[in-house]
Tab-separated table of C-alpha atoms in Angstrom:
chain	number	residue	atom	x	y	z
A	1	MET	CA	119.554	-42.683	29.963
A	2	LYS	CA	120.793	-45.500	31.940
A	3	GLY	CA	118.623	-46.548	34.831
A	4	LYS	CA	120.352	-46.202	38.137
A	5	LEU	CA	119.918	-48.447	41.097
A	6	LEU	CA	120.900	-47.643	44.617
A	7	ALA	CA	123.487	-50.058	45.949
A	8	LEU	CA	122.790	-50.998	49.510
A	9	THR	CA	125.931	-51.278	51.689
A	10	ILE	CA	125.478	-53.281	54.808
A	11	VAL	CA	128.052	-52.488	57.460
A	12	VAL	CA	128.354	-54.900	60.319
A	13	VAL	CA	130.122	-53.324	63.297
A	14	LEU	CA	131.349	-55.639	66.049
A	15	CYS	CA	132.002	-53.741	69.277
A	16	LEU	CA	134.361	-55.379	71.814
A	17	VAL	CA	133.989	-54.149	75.377
A	18	PHE	CA	136.943	-54.746	77.644
A	19	ALA	CA	136.644	-54.793	81.427
A	20	GLY	CA	139.554	-54.914	83.932
A	21	CYS	CA	139.763	-55.845	87.636
A	22	ALA	CA	141.783	-53.873	90.185
A	23	GLN	CA	144.686	-55.858	91.679
A	24	PRO	CA	144.967	-56.339	95.474
A	25	ALA	CA	147.308	-53.811	97.093
A	26	ALA	CA	149.632	-56.382	98.698
A	27	PRO	CA	148.500	-59.973	98.503
A	28	THR	CA	150.323	-62.176	101.016
A	29	THR	CA	149.857	-65.455	99.263
A	30	PRO	CA	149.069	-65.256	95.619
A	31	THR	CA	146.169	-67.339	94.735
A	32	THR	CA	146.635	-69.948	92.137
A	33	PRO	CA	144.893	-68.763	89.066
A	34	THR	CA	142.251	-71.018	87.806
A	35	THR	CA	142.779	-72.536	84.460
A	36	PRO	CA	140.951	-70.322	82.016
A	37	THR	CA	138.140	-71.969	80.264
A	38	THR	CA	138.543	-72.379	76.571
A	39	PRO	CA	136.612	-69.549	74.989
A	40	THR	CA	133.787	-70.656	72.899
A	41	THR	CA	134.186	-69.941	69.257
A	42	PRO	CA	131.786	-67.136	68.419
A	43	THR	CA	129.101	-68.136	66.018
A	44	THR	CA	129.324	-66.581	62.630
A	45	PRO	CA	126.642	-63.920	62.484
A	46	THR	CA	123.995	-64.620	59.944
A	47	THR	CA	124.112	-62.331	56.962
A	48	PRO	CA	121.150	-60.016	57.200
A	49	THR	CA	118.710	-60.335	54.403
A	50	THR	CA	118.739	-57.397	52.073
A	51	PRO	CA	115.239	-56.018	51.644
A	52	THR	CA	114.163	-56.812	48.148
A	53	THR	CA	112.195	-54.600	45.843
A	54	PRO	CA	109.524	-56.652	44.086
A	55	ALA	CA	110.895	-57.612	40.698
A	56	HIS	CA	109.232	-56.084	37.687
A	57	GLU	CA	109.816	-57.371	34.257
A	58	PRO	CA	110.030	-54.661	31.609
A	59	GLY	CA	106.488	-53.637	30.804
A	60	GLU	CA	104.941	-55.044	33.998
A	61	ALA	CA	102.778	-52.600	35.943
A	62	TYR	CA	103.466	-51.732	39.577
A	63	TRP	CA	100.330	-53.032	41.199
A	64	PRO	CA	98.898	-51.681	44.486
A	65	PRO	CA	99.608	-51.444	47.283
A	66	GLU	CA	103.126	-50.819	45.956
A	67	ASN	CA	103.916	-47.169	45.299
A	68	PRO	CA	107.238	-46.679	43.480
A	69	TYR	CA	106.796	-42.886	43.714
A	70	GLU	CA	106.612	-42.776	47.509
A	71	GLU	CA	108.378	-39.714	49.024
A	72	LEU	CA	110.007	-38.934	45.689
A	73	ALA	CA	108.715	-35.394	44.985
A	74	ILE	CA	110.280	-33.765	48.054
A	75	LYS	CA	112.818	-30.939	47.851
A	76	PRO	CA	116.104	-30.895	49.807
A	77	ASP	CA	114.544	-28.545	52.378
A	78	GLY	CA	111.779	-31.094	53.056
A	79	THR	CA	108.990	-29.214	51.292
A	80	PRO	CA	107.003	-30.845	48.480
A	81	TYR	CA	107.193	-29.969	44.823
A	82	THR	CA	103.962	-28.636	43.294
A	83	PHE	CA	102.621	-30.235	40.130
A	84	ALA	CA	99.694	-28.589	38.349
A	85	SER	CA	97.125	-30.436	36.246
A	86	ALA	CA	95.407	-28.179	33.700
A	87	HIS	CA	92.595	-30.119	32.115
A	88	LEU	CA	90.324	-29.502	29.129
A	89	PHE	CA	87.103	-30.318	30.990
A	90	ALA	CA	85.525	-32.985	33.183
A	91	GLY	CA	82.268	-33.532	31.345
A	92	ASN	CA	82.347	-37.250	30.532
A	93	ASP	CA	83.806	-40.453	31.904
A	94	TRP	CA	87.027	-40.221	29.876
A	95	ASN	CA	87.817	-36.786	31.243
A	96	ILE	CA	86.651	-37.620	34.763
A	97	THR	CA	89.103	-40.528	34.666
A	98	ALA	CA	91.857	-38.207	33.416
A	99	VAL	CA	91.296	-35.792	36.298
A	100	GLY	CA	91.033	-38.585	38.864
A	101	ILE	CA	94.115	-40.534	37.824
A	102	ALA	CA	96.205	-37.336	37.541
A	103	GLU	CA	95.329	-36.350	41.099
A	104	SER	CA	95.977	-39.839	42.434
A	105	LEU	CA	99.356	-40.277	40.741
A	106	ILE	CA	100.616	-36.809	41.644
A	107	LYS	CA	99.652	-37.208	45.286
A	108	ARG	CA	101.402	-40.583	45.420
A	109	THR	CA	104.697	-38.808	44.718
A	110	GLY	CA	104.298	-36.617	47.805
A	111	ALA	CA	103.905	-33.505	45.647
A	112	THR	CA	101.285	-30.835	46.196
A	113	TYR	CA	98.499	-31.188	43.631
A	114	LEU	CA	97.074	-28.131	41.882
A	115	PHE	CA	94.098	-28.523	39.522
A	116	ASN	CA	92.347	-26.379	36.941
A	117	ASP	CA	89.295	-27.352	34.871
A	118	ALA	CA	89.092	-25.113	31.782
A	119	ASN	CA	85.604	-26.417	30.940
A	120	LEU	CA	86.430	-26.153	27.207
A	121	ASP	CA	87.369	-22.479	27.597
A	122	ALA	CA	90.837	-21.692	26.240
A	123	ALA	CA	90.780	-18.258	27.900
A	124	ALA	CA	90.273	-19.863	31.320
A	125	GLN	CA	93.184	-22.212	30.745
A	126	ILE	CA	95.397	-19.356	29.561
A	127	ALA	CA	94.535	-17.355	32.699
A	128	PHE	CA	95.487	-20.322	34.877
A	129	LEU	CA	98.887	-20.674	33.200
A	130	GLU	CA	99.493	-16.945	33.451
A	131	ASP	CA	98.760	-17.116	37.187
A	132	LEU	CA	101.307	-19.921	37.551
A	133	VAL	CA	103.921	-17.752	35.872
A	134	ALA	CA	103.079	-14.663	37.924
A	135	THR	CA	103.214	-16.504	41.244
A	136	LYS	CA	105.700	-19.250	40.340
A	137	GLY	CA	102.883	-21.376	41.637
A	138	ALA	CA	104.043	-24.730	40.283
A	139	ASP	CA	107.222	-26.612	39.477
A	140	ALA	CA	105.671	-28.280	36.426
A	141	VAL	CA	102.320	-28.437	34.668
A	142	LEU	CA	100.622	-31.374	32.983
A	143	ILE	CA	98.153	-30.039	30.430
A	144	HIS	CA	95.328	-31.314	28.260
A	145	PRO	CA	95.097	-28.137	26.157
A	146	ALA	CA	91.892	-26.402	25.150
A	147	ASP	CA	93.393	-25.028	21.933
A	148	THR	CA	96.440	-25.800	19.819
A	149	GLN	CA	97.230	-22.186	18.885
A	150	LEU	CA	95.754	-19.909	21.550
A	151	LEU	CA	97.765	-21.633	24.284
A	152	ILE	CA	101.129	-20.969	22.594
A	153	PRO	CA	102.041	-17.675	24.387
A	154	ALA	CA	101.025	-19.022	27.800
A	155	ALA	CA	102.945	-22.279	27.292
A	156	ASP	CA	106.003	-20.318	26.152
A	157	ALA	CA	105.731	-18.054	29.208
A	158	CYS	CA	105.616	-21.079	31.524
A	159	ALA	CA	108.705	-22.585	29.932
A	160	ALA	CA	110.557	-19.254	30.154
A	161	ALA	CA	109.652	-19.001	33.851
A	162	GLY	CA	111.103	-22.446	34.549
A	163	ILE	CA	107.758	-24.253	34.670
A	164	PRO	CA	108.072	-27.071	32.123
A	165	VAL	CA	104.884	-27.967	30.238
A	166	TYR	CA	104.037	-31.642	29.685
A	167	CYS	CA	101.309	-31.724	27.050
A	168	TYR	CA	99.141	-34.777	26.409
A	169	CYS	CA	96.352	-35.844	24.053
A	170	THR	CA	96.235	-32.544	22.100
A	171	ASP	CA	99.188	-30.526	20.826
A	172	ILE	CA	100.191	-26.945	21.528
A	173	TRP	CA	102.077	-25.767	18.470
A	174	THR	CA	105.268	-24.585	20.121
A	175	ASP	CA	108.770	-25.971	20.523
A	176	SER	CA	108.858	-24.873	24.158
A	177	LEU	CA	106.984	-27.966	25.388
A	178	ALA	CA	108.947	-30.290	27.641
A	179	SER	CA	107.024	-33.149	26.079
A	180	LEU	CA	104.096	-33.950	23.803
A	181	ILE	CA	102.409	-37.302	24.455
A	182	HIS	CA	99.722	-38.202	21.949
A	183	PHE	CA	98.372	-40.633	19.369
A	184	ASP	CA	98.893	-40.755	15.628
A	185	TRP	CA	95.269	-40.308	14.575
A	186	THR	CA	96.051	-39.479	10.939
A	187	GLY	CA	98.069	-42.671	10.585
A	188	GLU	CA	100.652	-40.794	8.555
A	189	GLY	CA	103.486	-41.446	10.986
A	190	THR	CA	102.770	-45.041	11.959
A	191	GLY	CA	100.109	-46.359	9.605
A	192	ARG	CA	98.099	-47.081	12.745
A	193	GLY	CA	95.645	-44.280	13.403
A	194	ALA	CA	91.927	-43.647	13.043
A	195	ASN	CA	92.296	-45.211	9.589
A	196	LEU	CA	92.102	-48.579	11.375
A	197	LEU	CA	88.572	-47.775	12.536
A	198	GLY	CA	87.696	-46.815	8.951
A	199	GLU	CA	89.048	-50.193	7.861
A	200	PHE	CA	86.879	-51.814	10.507
A	201	TYR	CA	83.770	-50.690	8.560
A	202	ILE	CA	85.233	-51.821	5.262
A	203	ASP	CA	85.821	-55.251	6.801
A	204	LYS	CA	82.258	-55.350	8.181
A	205	ALA	CA	80.816	-54.433	4.791
A	206	GLU	CA	82.696	-57.272	3.154
A	207	GLU	CA	81.901	-59.674	5.992
A	208	THR	CA	78.157	-58.979	6.130
A	209	GLY	CA	77.518	-58.046	2.509
A	210	GLN	CA	75.902	-54.796	3.696
A	211	HIS	CA	76.812	-51.330	2.521
A	212	MET	CA	77.990	-49.464	5.614
A	213	THR	CA	76.372	-46.038	6.115
A	214	VAL	CA	78.149	-44.541	9.112
A	215	LEU	CA	77.293	-41.478	11.192
A	216	GLU	CA	80.516	-39.647	12.100
A	217	LEU	CA	80.081	-37.865	15.426
A	218	TRP	CA	82.473	-34.922	15.496
A	219	GLY	CA	84.098	-33.835	18.738
A	220	ASP	CA	85.043	-30.247	17.998
A	221	HIS	CA	86.014	-28.814	14.604
A	222	GLY	CA	88.084	-26.229	16.469
A	223	LEU	CA	90.453	-28.799	17.973
A	224	GLU	CA	93.284	-30.236	15.925
A	225	THR	CA	92.870	-33.651	17.531
A	226	SER	CA	89.278	-33.855	16.261
A	227	ARG	CA	90.325	-32.891	12.751
A	228	GLU	CA	93.024	-35.570	12.845
A	229	ARG	CA	90.465	-38.177	13.932
A	230	HIS	CA	88.335	-37.154	10.973
A	231	ASP	CA	91.222	-37.210	8.491
A	232	GLY	CA	92.520	-40.585	9.612
A	233	PHE	CA	89.101	-42.211	9.440
A	234	HIS	CA	88.434	-40.818	5.969
A	235	ALA	CA	91.858	-41.912	4.729
A	236	ALA	CA	90.370	-45.406	4.759
A	237	THR	CA	86.669	-44.865	4.034
A	238	ASP	CA	87.085	-42.338	1.196
A	239	ALA	CA	89.091	-44.929	-0.700
A	240	ARG	CA	86.143	-47.363	-0.601
A	241	PRO	CA	82.928	-45.475	-1.443
A	242	ASP	CA	81.618	-48.682	-2.965
A	243	VAL	CA	81.184	-50.192	0.511
A	244	VAL	CA	81.184	-47.262	2.989
A	245	THR	CA	79.314	-43.938	3.065
A	246	VAL	CA	80.002	-41.462	5.874
A	247	ILE	CA	77.507	-38.828	7.064
A	248	GLU	CA	78.961	-36.161	9.362
A	249	SER	CA	77.391	-34.514	12.399
A	250	SER	CA	78.111	-31.037	13.669
A	251	ASP	CA	80.111	-30.641	16.905
A	252	THR	CA	79.119	-32.724	19.917
A	253	PHE	CA	81.771	-31.048	22.112
A	254	TRP	CA	82.485	-34.545	23.454
A	255	ALA	CA	79.320	-34.550	25.614
A	256	ASP	CA	77.414	-37.830	26.037
A	257	ASP	CA	73.995	-36.169	26.062
A	258	VAL	CA	74.685	-34.257	22.833
A	259	ILE	CA	75.983	-37.430	21.180
A	260	ALA	CA	72.809	-39.229	22.267
A	261	ASP	CA	70.641	-36.506	20.753
A	262	PHE	CA	72.470	-36.671	17.417
A	263	VAL	CA	72.205	-40.458	17.266
A	264	THR	CA	68.511	-40.461	18.176
A	265	ASP	CA	67.662	-37.879	15.524
A	266	ALA	CA	69.808	-39.401	12.779
A	267	PHE	CA	68.820	-43.045	13.257
A	268	SER	CA	65.138	-42.161	13.640
A	269	THR	CA	65.038	-40.345	10.293
A	270	ARG	CA	67.633	-42.162	8.167
A	271	PRO	CA	66.915	-45.893	8.039
A	272	GLU	CA	69.977	-46.557	5.882
A	273	LEU	CA	72.311	-45.802	8.819
A	274	ASN	CA	73.848	-48.964	10.232
A	275	GLY	CA	76.934	-47.648	12.016
A	276	PHE	CA	78.393	-44.757	13.969
A	277	TYR	CA	81.960	-43.571	14.550
A	278	CYS	CA	82.517	-41.230	17.494
A	279	HIS	CA	85.541	-38.940	17.865
A	280	GLY	CA	85.168	-39.220	21.637
A	281	VAL	CA	83.316	-41.652	23.883
A	282	GLY	CA	80.517	-43.553	22.152
A	283	THR	CA	78.476	-44.711	25.133
A	284	GLY	CA	75.920	-41.921	24.693
A	285	GLY	CA	75.287	-43.299	21.229
A	286	ILE	CA	74.571	-46.780	22.587
A	287	GLU	CA	72.061	-45.414	25.092
A	288	ALA	CA	70.346	-43.507	22.288
A	289	LEU	CA	70.129	-46.664	20.166
A	290	ARG	CA	68.691	-48.521	23.136
A	291	GLY	CA	66.005	-45.884	23.431
A	292	ILE	CA	64.867	-46.419	19.829
A	293	GLY	CA	65.160	-50.202	19.893
A	294	ARG	CA	68.287	-50.517	17.756
A	295	VAL	CA	70.512	-52.371	20.225
A	296	VAL	CA	70.430	-55.908	18.865
A	297	PRO	CA	72.969	-58.780	18.711
A	298	ARG	CA	75.813	-58.663	16.220
A	299	ASP	CA	74.361	-61.460	14.119
A	300	ASP	CA	71.108	-59.518	13.642
A	301	PRO	CA	70.993	-57.704	10.256
A	302	ASN	CA	69.678	-54.614	12.109
A	303	HIS	CA	72.759	-54.417	14.345
A	304	VAL	CA	74.368	-50.967	14.394
A	305	TRP	CA	78.163	-51.277	14.129
A	306	SER	CA	79.589	-48.860	16.679
A	307	SER	CA	83.098	-47.496	17.159
A	308	SER	CA	84.853	-44.721	19.037
A	309	ILE	CA	88.285	-43.246	19.618
A	310	ASP	CA	88.025	-42.975	23.398
A	311	CYS	CA	87.551	-45.903	25.727
A	312	GLU	CA	86.128	-45.908	29.231
A	313	THR	CA	84.808	-48.402	31.745
A	314	LEU	CA	81.259	-48.249	30.366
A	315	THR	CA	82.477	-48.812	26.795
A	316	VAL	CA	84.140	-52.010	27.956
A	317	ARG	CA	80.975	-53.190	29.678
A	318	TYR	CA	78.936	-52.529	26.542
A	319	MET	CA	81.421	-54.468	24.435
A	320	GLN	CA	81.329	-57.403	26.814
A	321	ASN	CA	77.513	-57.307	26.585
A	322	GLY	CA	77.675	-57.483	22.780
A	323	GLU	CA	76.479	-53.888	22.351
A	324	PHE	CA	79.690	-52.078	21.330
A	325	ASP	CA	82.026	-53.221	18.590
A	326	ALA	CA	85.358	-51.372	18.379
A	327	PHE	CA	87.340	-48.613	20.059
A	328	ALA	CA	90.916	-47.370	20.098
A	329	ASN	CA	93.350	-47.789	22.992
A	330	HIS	CA	92.965	-44.106	23.791
A	331	GLY	CA	92.571	-43.850	27.534
A	332	PRO	CA	93.905	-40.888	29.532
A	333	TRP	CA	95.702	-43.074	32.065
A	334	PRO	CA	98.824	-43.991	30.020
A	335	MET	CA	99.393	-40.447	28.741
A	336	ILE	CA	99.155	-38.884	32.197
A	337	ASP	CA	101.323	-41.615	33.699
A	338	ILE	CA	104.074	-40.902	31.154
A	339	ALA	CA	103.795	-37.120	31.538
A	340	LEU	CA	104.252	-37.437	35.302
A	341	ASN	CA	107.203	-39.798	34.868
A	342	PHE	CA	108.925	-37.227	32.665
A	343	ALA	CA	108.202	-34.442	35.161
A	344	LEU	CA	109.714	-36.502	37.965
A	345	TRP	CA	112.840	-37.316	35.994
A	346	ASN	CA	113.321	-33.746	34.766
A	347	VAL	CA	112.183	-31.557	37.653
A	348	VAL	CA	112.931	-33.667	40.707
A	349	LEU	CA	115.944	-35.673	39.544
A	350	GLY	CA	117.414	-33.221	37.021
A	351	GLU	CA	117.713	-35.888	34.336
A	352	ASP	CA	116.609	-35.895	30.712
A	353	VAL	CA	114.712	-38.834	29.255
A	354	PRO	CA	115.777	-39.705	25.706
A	355	ASN	CA	113.077	-39.152	23.083
A	356	GLN	CA	110.723	-37.510	25.565
A	357	LYS	CA	110.107	-34.477	23.343
A	358	GLU	CA	107.417	-36.368	21.471
A	359	VAL	CA	105.861	-39.709	22.340
A	360	LEU	CA	103.689	-40.842	19.459
A	361	PHE	CA	101.502	-43.855	20.184
A	362	PRO	CA	100.302	-46.186	17.454
A	363	VAL	CA	96.627	-47.093	17.647
A	364	THR	CA	95.384	-50.539	18.614
A	365	VAL	CA	91.746	-51.294	17.847
A	366	ILE	CA	90.063	-53.109	20.719
A	367	THR	CA	87.347	-55.585	19.686
A	368	PRO	CA	85.636	-58.536	21.375
A	369	GLU	CA	88.442	-60.706	19.983
A	370	ASN	CA	91.306	-58.984	21.829
A	371	ILE	CA	89.639	-57.182	24.742
A	372	GLU	CA	90.901	-59.777	27.222
A	373	THR	CA	94.518	-59.689	26.051
A	374	ALA	CA	95.402	-56.172	24.837
A	375	THR	CA	97.826	-54.396	27.185
A	376	PHE	CA	99.518	-51.019	27.323
A	377	GLY	CA	102.218	-49.982	29.789
A	378	GLY	CA	101.927	-53.352	31.464
A	379	ALA	CA	98.208	-53.132	32.240
A	380	SER	CA	94.957	-53.759	30.444
A	381	CYS	CA	94.096	-51.278	27.698
A	382	THR	CA	90.539	-51.358	28.969
A	383	TYR	CA	90.991	-51.000	32.756
A	384	GLN	CA	89.548	-54.470	33.267
A	385	GLY	CA	89.573	-55.686	36.839
A	386	LEU	CA	90.219	-52.197	38.230
A	387	PRO	CA	87.725	-50.646	40.641
A	388	PRO	CA	85.805	-47.927	38.781
A	389	ARG	CA	86.819	-44.434	39.896
A	390	ASP	CA	88.892	-45.775	42.791
A	391	TRP	CA	92.042	-44.425	41.144
A	392	ASP	CA	94.272	-44.945	44.157
A	393	GLN	CA	93.989	-48.663	43.426
A	394	TRP	CA	95.086	-48.268	39.820
A	395	PRO	CA	98.737	-49.191	39.284
A	396	VAL	CA	101.670	-47.092	38.246
A	397	LEU	CA	102.465	-48.216	34.712
A	398	ASN	CA	105.837	-49.483	33.530
A	399	TRP	CA	107.241	-48.245	30.210
A	400	GLU	CA	110.592	-50.049	30.056
A	401	GLN	CA	109.419	-52.422	27.362
A	402	GLU	CA	107.440	-50.040	25.146
A	403	LEU	CA	109.294	-46.755	25.623
A	404	GLY	CA	112.626	-47.703	27.162
A	405	PHE	CA	112.656	-45.697	30.408
A	406	LYS	CA	112.220	-46.834	33.989
A	407	THR	CA	109.883	-45.519	36.630
A	408	PRO	CA	111.765	-43.053	38.884
A	409	THR	CA	111.935	-43.855	42.588
A	410	LEU	CA	113.283	-42.476	45.852
A	411	ALA	CA	116.322	-44.712	45.361
A	412	ASP	CA	117.139	-42.805	42.167
A	413	ARG	CA	116.904	-39.488	44.004
A	414	MET	CA	119.177	-40.709	46.775
A	415	GLU	CA	121.755	-41.934	44.281
A	416	LEU	CA	121.634	-38.899	42.006
A	417	LEU	CA	121.156	-36.138	44.566
A	418	GLY	CA	122.265	-37.667	47.827
A	419	TYR	CA	119.140	-37.100	49.874
């Protein structure tokens, strides 16, 4: 879809006001008219400066205080659109960030924000979607689904009722989705999935001469995304049993305290463990290692090589302190930003975005070597320099370079819809 820019037409209107004088009724002696003064040549009016929109190179984020969404999500009758955010749960920093950035971005558009926390309960999320259908309570819904299969009827019902569903992070197995925005954890589609974190341990084994015995901390066997994170990781490690052994935990349900308990128990009883791989956020694992005296520098032979799929502000701090070693570029911010962009283009502007049906991200592994330089959507992969949890100060991302569509603005609405 071609991006559309509003052409500004500047009309300069020059108004000439004529005044006349009444003639005397019967002048006896006409007065000699004075020689008219030579009119001064009017100065050429200066051309008014056209207000400029700050230039953004493709891929450059829209940094605060600029808000490209301002006043966009308003209907012709002046009322706001309503965008719902249906989230899996808000039980760790990754998910708290997801909830916070979704609220901030939606409110920046002028839309009414509607939120539901399923707290890992698919039935609660289904009930929320059913309520939206029954009341026509939203114009679109952004969803981090609690189940890939159980949500199918509710997602289909939303689509049939004219409430498009923008799904991110985890799939719902239905063709009725307006969009699916996720990562290729298996690596089958891109070659860049959780297999890269498996290769990280192979590289460390060869680099240090140690056999890597890694604790795999499962998120939830019931979620497809967790199974994909397992499969991708093992695609690499199972091919090299000579240098890597993987020991699996039961479900942590993504909770930091449960992860910490697993790590404490495993590393206290199995001295051969020298690494962990977490399907979610790994910071609970670092705190557990600290509690048993296993947080040591990377050049210490007792260092535990840590990795995770999810990244958060604390993970970055731990990496900068030399305590965390590798994580994927899997933050909630870019997925939610894209989902909202699609909703704005589709619902507000009535335009389709090419290739929006599925956005499949390749994985980038963040390490101490690239943490300062890795970017995604025009901003740091690791939220560096951004105020923690002050999401209103986080920028709107720009996907022209990586995904080929522009951020919608009020100017687009005025050009396309005339208001």
